[in-house]
Amino acid sequence: MVKGKGVSKGIGIGHTKVLKNEEVKLTDFKVEDKENELSYFKKCLNNVIEDTREVLEKLSGTEADIMNAYLMILQDPTLTEETERLIQEDGYNAGYAAKVGFETVEEVFKNMDDEYMSARASDIEDMKNKVINKIINKAELDLSNLPEKTILVGKDLSTSDTAKLNLNSVAGIIIENGSENSHVSIMARTHEIPAIVGAKGALDSIANDMYIAINGGTGEIFLDPSQDEVAKLEKIQNELKDEKGSLAKFRNKKSITKDGYKTEVVANIGTPKDMDAVIENGAEGVGLFRSEFLYMDSDTMPTEEEQFEAYKEVLEKSEGKRVIVRTLDIGGDKDLKYLNLEKEDNPFLGYRAIRICLREPEIFKVQLRALYRASIYGKLAIMLPMISSVDELRAAKDIINEVKEELKAEKVKFDKNVKVGIMIEIPSAAIMADELAKECDFFSIGTNDLIQYTVAVERGNERISDLYTKFHPAVIRLIKMAIDGAHKSKIFCGMCGEAAADERFIPLLVGLGLDEFSMNPTKILNSRKMIRNLNHKECKKLVQEILRMSSASEIKARLEEYKDNL
Ligand code: PEP
Ligand code: MG
């Protein structure tokens, strides 16, 4: 049985949509104008060659070698000899001729004794699919029009693909790669879509349009489930619903400990659409609006007007509560095709987020103008991602001030008191927190990145995911430095990484004095319930105990025990 890691609770039952090269059904027919058909085939082939060249430009090392070999085969006249003959002599349509012609070559390669050459057969198949897709004008992947109750199954789901999904139709997600903190997992949790990652072999055993069920909590996948299995899963689904119902009473309650320590539980969102979940779950505001989703949801750079409308919508729906919008955080595992970012060997350590905005201020300024213009519609705060030094913070603030001056000169109304804060997600920022706090209005700790940069473990790398842990004492010390640094300058410190909603971690964070917990809207009520059940003084004692410990596994065990005994 295929199984994976459940990363978003819930039961999904439906039919699958497998995201891999689907076999295209091609019919053969004879054409009248053979010359015209032949030149159409050549044009499509040339387009594929051009696309391949474009991809090649961004590659280096072994990948570039492979792509070069690929390009050579595509340009070799023997590859297309049979296809051209089928069109020119027999008068077949280009799609069918390419299918038969390429398969003839594929067969020749398959039967070669040389192992390397016979492995090239799969390259030919890939080229065949690309050329045929061009001929029949088939778009690469369209996820906007899925039937109801679709369970997506794929090797991976890129962030730009998920940005285009019609979420109402998705009943579940199964991914062969990925981890708990991949963006697809975060997106699934926000929208309460049951999701499983690391499901090795899923693509081999799950076909398109198959009836299946998944448990996003346990990672179980049921192929063609029996009535019994469905009944059991529906029971779990109902229990989850009841659990949700019992949390409803915490909607309008304060996030305050038994002995009066006040915090705020706020929401992480990706698009204005998420505001419904924010309101429904009684969030005390928005602690992180990942604005890059506006950029990923579009094929071109969103204009100032488009961004203004999105920020205005969120602010208008926020009922006067604070909304922290994070400026563009692209790069790393989040690509923007139209930005033509160069391929880098270490994208997480490369050209991303504020580094792009500071080097390409024309992009940054459009966003800042839209934000300030929208600021009159609510309580806006702006947050800068991936700040690693005081110099970067100052450079970003200079651009912010330029934008404010421009708007003033244009007599455009905006809120002069918009707070500007930074994410603490790079160890250098945590270490320098006391200095950074003197020059900004708030912090929000991004544990998703902070962990990966502290322990040098890529956040999506499943192979070493056991090493990616918030329980590492170094991570905890950096969190403490960030909170203490903020408080020294009397600014507030929140957390918007996934750790903020972990029941095992919340008592520690309360003890450390975290002011704001920002999380998936679906986790808000449970976290508030937990905070209301804590005693701040006891949590402070727990912090002292944890700070004396040096082993991540012992810290984890102790925090689990603490949570279980509450
Ligand atoms: C983080 O790094 O913790 C964070 C909240 O940002 P993102 O997950 O979008 O990188
Ligand atoms: Mg981050």
PDB file of N, CA and C in Angstrom, residues 47-57 59 67-68 70-71 74 130:
ATOM      1  N   ASN A  47       9.664  25.283 -32.614  1.00  0.00           N
ATOM      2  CA  ASN A  47       9.234  25.901 -31.349  1.00  0.00           C
ATOM      3  C   ASN A  47       9.744  25.104 -30.150  1.00  0.00           C
ATOM      4  N   VAL A  48       9.671  23.770 -30.273  1.00  0.00           N
ATOM      5  CA  VAL A  48      10.151  22.932 -29.164  1.00  0.00           C
ATOM      6  C   VAL A  48      11.665  23.123 -29.015  1.00  0.00           C
ATOM      7  N   ILE A  49      12.373  23.217 -30.144  1.00  0.00           N
ATOM      8  CA  ILE A  49      13.829  23.428 -30.082  1.00  0.00           C
ATOM      9  C   ILE A  49      14.125  24.777 -29.397  1.00  0.00           C
ATOM     10  N   GLU A  50      13.360  25.794 -29.744  1.00  0.00           N
ATOM     11  CA  GLU A  50      13.542  27.115 -29.122  1.00  0.00           C
ATOM     12  C   GLU A  50      13.292  27.046 -27.614  1.00  0.00           C
ATOM     13  N   ASP A  51      12.174  26.401 -27.231  1.00  0.00           N
ATOM     14  CA  ASP A  51      11.849  26.261 -25.791  1.00  0.00           C
ATOM     15  C   ASP A  51      12.989  25.568 -25.062  1.00  0.00           C
ATOM     16  N   THR A  52      13.525  24.510 -25.696  1.00  0.00           N
ATOM     17  CA  THR A  52      14.600  23.745 -25.058  1.00  0.00           C
ATOM     18  C   THR A  52      15.845  24.624 -24.892  1.00  0.00           C
ATOM     19  N   ARG A  53      16.129  25.428 -25.919  1.00  0.00           N
ATOM     20  CA  ARG A  53      17.285  26.344 -25.825  1.00  0.00           C
ATOM     21  C   ARG A  53      17.109  27.307 -24.652  1.00  0.00           C
ATOM     22  N   GLU A  54      15.884  27.813 -24.505  1.00  0.00           N
ATOM     23  CA  GLU A  54      15.616  28.759 -23.414  1.00  0.00           C
ATOM     24  C   GLU A  54      15.876  28.111 -22.050  1.00  0.00           C
ATOM     25  N   VAL A  55      15.400  26.867 -21.916  1.00  0.00           N
ATOM     26  CA  VAL A  55      15.610  26.150 -20.656  1.00  0.00           C
ATOM     27  C   VAL A  55      17.109  25.953 -20.441  1.00  0.00           C
ATOM     28  N   LEU A  56      17.788  25.587 -21.512  1.00  0.00           N
ATOM     29  CA  LEU A  56      19.227  25.293 -21.437  1.00  0.00           C
ATOM     30  C   LEU A  56      20.024  26.488 -20.940  1.00  0.00           C
ATOM     31  N   GLU A  57      19.636  27.679 -21.360  1.00  0.00           N
ATOM     32  CA  GLU A  57      20.358  28.890 -20.958  1.00  0.00           C
ATOM     33  C   GLU A  57      20.446  29.035 -19.441  1.00  0.00           C
ATOM     34  N   LEU A  59      20.599  26.561 -17.279  1.00  0.00           N
ATOM     35  CA  LEU A  59      21.153  25.383 -16.616  1.00  0.00           C
ATOM     36  C   LEU A  59      22.675  25.407 -16.604  1.00  0.00           C
ATOM     37  N   MET A  67      20.650  18.344 -21.225  1.00  0.00           N
ATOM     38  CA  MET A  67      19.787  19.143 -22.095  1.00  0.00           C
ATOM     39  C   MET A  67      20.442  19.385 -23.453  1.00  0.00           C
ATOM     40  N   ASN A  68      21.772  19.484 -23.464  1.00  0.00           N
ATOM     41  CA  ASN A  68      22.489  19.661 -24.728  1.00  0.00           C
ATOM     42  C   ASN A  68      22.345  18.432 -25.615  1.00  0.00           C
ATOM     43  N   TYR A  70      19.954  16.356 -25.499  1.00  0.00           N
ATOM     44  CA  TYR A  70      18.538  16.382 -25.865  1.00  0.00           C
ATOM     45  C   TYR A  70      18.343  17.250 -27.114  1.00  0.00           C
ATOM     46  N   LEU A  71      18.982  18.407 -27.064  1.00  0.00           N
ATOM     47  CA  LEU A  71      18.869  19.353 -28.172  1.00  0.00           C
ATOM     48  C   LEU A  71      19.476  18.786 -29.454  1.00  0.00           C
ATOM     49  N   LEU A  74      17.118  16.374 -30.973  1.00  0.00           N
ATOM     50  CA  LEU A  74      15.988  17.087 -31.596  1.00  0.00           C
ATOM     51  C   LEU A  74      16.351  17.664 -32.962  1.00  0.00           C
ATOM     52  N   LYS A 130       6.320  16.474 -26.234  1.00  0.00           N
ATOM     53  CA  LYS A 130       6.430  17.939 -26.349  1.00  0.00           C
ATOM     54  C   LYS A 130       6.008  18.395 -27.745  1.00  0.00           C
TER      55      LYS A 130
END
